[in-house]
Coordinates of C-alpha atoms in Angstrom, one line a residue:
Chain A
M1 CA 0.0 0.0 0.0
E2 CA 1.2 3.5 -0.8
N3 CA 2.7 5.2 2.2
L4 CA 1.5 8.8 2.5
T5 CA 4.3 10.0 4.7
T6 CA 7.0 9.2 2.1
Q7 CA 5.2 11.1 -0.6
V8 CA 5.8 14.8 -1.5
C9 CA 3.1 17.4 -1.5
E10 CA 2.9 18.8 -5.0
A11 CA 1.8 22.2 -6.0
C12 CA -1.9 22.3 -6.4
R13 CA -3.4 24.2 -9.3
A14 CA -6.8 25.7 -9.4
D15 CA -7.8 23.2 -12.1
A16 CA -6.5 20.1 -10.2
P17 CA -9.3 17.7 -9.6
L18 CA -10.9 17.3 -6.3
L19 CA -10.6 13.7 -4.8
T20 CA -13.7 11.6 -5.4
Q21 CA -15.6 10.3 -2.5
E22 CA -14.3 6.9 -3.5
E23 CA -10.8 8.0 -3.3
I24 CA -11.4 9.7 0.0
T25 CA -12.9 6.6 1.4
R26 CA -9.9 4.6 0.3
L27 CA -7.4 7.1 1.9
M28 CA -9.1 7.7 5.2
P29 CA -7.7 4.5 6.9
Q30 CA -4.2 5.8 6.2
V31 CA -4.9 8.9 8.4
Q32 CA -6.1 7.4 11.6
D33 CA -7.7 9.7 14.1
W34 CA -8.4 12.3 11.4
K35 CA -12.0 13.1 10.7
L36 CA -13.9 14.6 7.6
K37 CA -15.7 17.8 8.2
T38 CA -17.6 20.1 5.7
D39 CA -17.7 23.9 6.1
D40 CA -19.7 25.8 3.4
N41 CA -19.5 22.8 1.1
I42 CA -15.7 22.5 1.5
Q43 CA -14.5 19.1 2.7
K44 CA -11.6 19.2 5.2
L45 CA -9.5 16.9 7.2
T46 CA -9.4 17.7 11.0
R47 CA -7.8 16.3 14.0
T48 CA -7.4 17.5 17.6
F49 CA -4.2 16.7 19.4
L50 CA -4.3 16.8 23.2
T51 CA -1.4 18.5 24.9
K52 CA -0.3 19.0 28.6
N53 CA -0.2 22.7 28.6
Y54 CA 0.1 25.8 26.3
A55 CA 3.8 25.5 25.8
Q56 CA 3.3 22.1 24.4
S57 CA 0.5 23.3 22.2
L58 CA 2.7 26.1 20.9
A59 CA 5.6 23.7 20.2
L60 CA 3.3 21.5 18.1
T61 CA 1.9 24.5 16.3
N62 CA 5.4 25.6 15.3
A63 CA 6.3 22.1 14.1
V64 CA 3.1 21.9 11.9
A65 CA 3.9 25.4 10.6
A66 CA 7.5 24.4 9.7
L67 CA 6.1 21.3 7.8
A68 CA 3.6 23.6 6.1
E69 CA 6.1 26.1 5.0
E70 CA 8.4 23.4 3.6
A71 CA 5.6 22.0 1.5
N72 CA 4.1 25.5 0.7
H73 CA 0.7 24.1 1.8
H74 CA -0.8 25.7 4.9
P75 CA -3.4 24.4 7.3
L76 CA -5.6 26.2 9.8
I77 CA -4.4 25.6 13.3
I78 CA -6.4 26.3 16.5
L79 CA -4.0 26.6 19.4
E80 CA -5.5 26.3 22.9
Y81 CA -4.4 25.4 26.4
G82 CA -4.3 21.6 26.3
A83 CA -5.2 21.1 22.6
V84 CA -4.2 21.8 19.1
T85 CA -6.6 21.3 16.2
V86 CA -5.3 21.1 12.7
E87 CA -7.4 21.4 9.5
W88 CA -6.1 20.5 6.1
W89 CA -7.8 21.3 2.8
S90 CA -6.9 22.8 -0.6
H91 CA -8.0 26.4 -0.8
K92 CA -7.5 26.6 -4.6
I93 CA -9.8 23.8 -5.3
K94 CA -12.1 24.3 -2.3
G95 CA -11.8 20.8 -1.0
L96 CA -9.6 17.8 -0.6
H97 CA -6.6 16.9 -2.8
K98 CA -4.3 14.0 -2.1
N99 CA -1.9 16.6 -0.8
D100 CA -4.1 17.1 2.2
F101 CA -3.9 13.4 3.1
I102 CA -0.1 13.5 2.7
M103 CA 0.2 16.5 5.0
A104 CA -2.3 15.0 7.5
A105 CA -0.2 11.8 7.7
K106 CA 3.0 13.9 8.2
T107 CA 1.3 16.0 10.9
S108 CA 0.4 12.8 12.8
E109 CA 4.0 11.8 12.6
L110 CA 5.1 15.0 14.4
F111 CA 2.9 14.2 17.3
V112 CA 4.2 10.6 17.8
Chain B
M1 CA -9.0 57.2 32.1
E2 CA -7.3 54.0 33.3
N3 CA -4.9 52.6 30.6
L4 CA -5.3 48.9 30.2
T5 CA -2.0 48.2 28.7
T6 CA -0.1 49.4 31.8
Q7 CA -2.1 47.1 34.1
V8 CA -1.2 43.7 35.2
C9 CA -3.3 40.6 34.6
E10 CA -4.0 39.1 38.0
A11 CA -4.7 35.5 38.8
C12 CA -8.3 34.7 38.2
R13 CA -10.0 32.6 40.8
A14 CA -13.1 30.4 40.2
D15 CA -15.1 32.7 42.6
A16 CA -13.9 36.0 40.9
P17 CA -17.0 37.9 39.7
L18 CA -17.7 38.2 36.0
L19 CA -17.8 41.6 34.6
T20 CA -21.3 43.2 34.5
Q21 CA -22.6 44.2 31.1
E22 CA -22.2 47.8 32.3
E23 CA -18.5 47.3 33.0
I24 CA -18.1 45.5 29.6
T25 CA -19.8 48.5 27.9
R26 CA -17.5 50.9 29.6
L27 CA -14.3 48.9 28.7
M28 CA -15.1 48.0 25.1
P29 CA -14.0 51.5 23.7
Q30 CA -10.5 50.8 25.2
V31 CA -10.1 47.7 23.0
Q32 CA -10.8 49.1 19.6
D33 CA -11.4 46.5 16.8
W34 CA -12.2 43.8 19.3
K35 CA -15.7 42.3 19.2
L36 CA -17.8 40.6 21.7
K37 CA -19.0 37.0 20.9
T38 CA -20.8 34.4 22.9
D39 CA -20.2 30.7 22.6
D40 CA -22.4 28.4 24.7
N41 CA -23.3 31.3 27.0
I42 CA -19.7 32.2 27.5
Q43 CA -18.8 35.8 26.5
K44 CA -15.5 36.3 24.7
L45 CA -13.4 39.0 23.2
T46 CA -12.3 38.3 19.6
R47 CA -10.2 40.1 17.0
T48 CA -8.8 38.9 13.7
F49 CA -5.5 40.4 12.7
L50 CA -4.8 40.4 8.9
T51 CA -1.2 39.3 7.9
K52 CA 0.7 39.0 4.6
N53 CA 1.5 35.3 4.8
Y54 CA 1.8 32.3 7.0
A55 CA 5.2 33.3 8.4
Q56 CA 3.7 36.6 9.7
S57 CA 0.8 34.8 11.1
L58 CA 3.1 32.4 13.0
A59 CA 5.2 35.2 14.3
L60 CA 2.2 37.0 15.7
T61 CA 0.9 33.7 17.2
N62 CA 4.3 33.2 19.0
A63 CA 4.2 36.8 20.2
V64 CA 0.7 36.4 21.6
A65 CA 1.7 33.1 23.2
A66 CA 4.7 34.7 24.9
L67 CA 2.5 37.4 26.3
A68 CA 0.1 34.7 27.5
E69 CA 2.7 32.6 29.3
E70 CA 4.1 35.7 31.0
A71 CA 0.6 36.5 32.3
N72 CA -0.4 32.8 32.8
H73 CA -3.6 33.6 31.0
H74 CA -4.1 31.8 27.7
P75 CA -6.2 32.7 24.7
L76 CA -7.4 30.5 21.9
I77 CA -5.5 31.5 18.7
I78 CA -6.6 30.5 15.2
L79 CA -3.6 30.6 12.9
E80 CA -4.3 30.9 9.0
Y81 CA -2.5 32.0 6.0
G82 CA -3.1 35.7 6.0
A83 CA -4.9 36.0 9.4
V84 CA -4.7 35.4 13.1
T85 CA -7.8 35.4 15.3
V86 CA -7.3 35.8 19.0
E87 CA -10.1 35.0 21.6
W88 CA -9.8 36.0 25.2
W89 CA -12.0 34.8 28.0
S90 CA -11.6 33.5 31.5
H91 CA -12.1 29.8 31.6
K92 CA -12.5 29.5 35.4
I93 CA -15.4 31.8 35.5
K94 CA -16.7 31.1 32.0
G95 CA -16.8 34.6 30.8
L96 CA -15.1 38.0 30.8
H97 CA -12.9 39.3 33.6
K98 CA -11.0 42.6 33.5
N99 CA -7.9 40.5 32.8
D100 CA -9.3 39.7 29.4
F101 CA -9.6 43.4 28.4
I102 CA -6.0 43.9 29.7
M103 CA -4.7 41.0 27.6
A104 CA -6.8 42.2 24.5
A105 CA -5.2 45.6 24.8
K106 CA -1.8 44.1 25.1
T107 CA -2.3 41.9 22.2
S108 CA -3.3 44.8 20.0
E109 CA 0.0 46.5 21.0
L110 CA 1.9 43.6 19.6
F111 CA 0.4 44.1 16.2
V112 CA 1.1 47.8 15.9

């Protein structure tokens, strides 16, 4: 089975196709603990990571941001005392691209 | 008039009183561009700061977090490409304490 964490996030063009629901269903088991959510008809991947305090939340936020800058693909991050929520989707195509699954898998690796 | 930014955020106890609506109305003009919002009956102060890119959003997030750690009072921060949203409230009393206005004023100073 293809391993998402070894794949590279490629530049997403505005005309890149959204993943089909079949493709999403096939990829979901590879990003355990991530959930699908839909905001304003835009599908996103979301996961909340529990932390011990604010400093740990901030450290995880910075690690995710570094990953994002490296890939030039940027998630929404909600930083709280005791939790960090990360949401991945592809702004240009208003939904999920394979890139988002690659980034979600890499985000989970940061937390291990 | 009292200047919020020169005041110190004091430890908030569970039995500290919530600000009255009158007190909130009196303090709001001192935190320009901040808005009141209510989530699950909890009043909060929120402001979205627009940035140029993700790096700038991250820098502001780290600055707000440093301010929070110093005061031992911690906001929710939403980090996005081009925007940072900061929400202040007092978890222990489930609403707004004067501390939140002090921290909101100090947050705005970081952005100037």
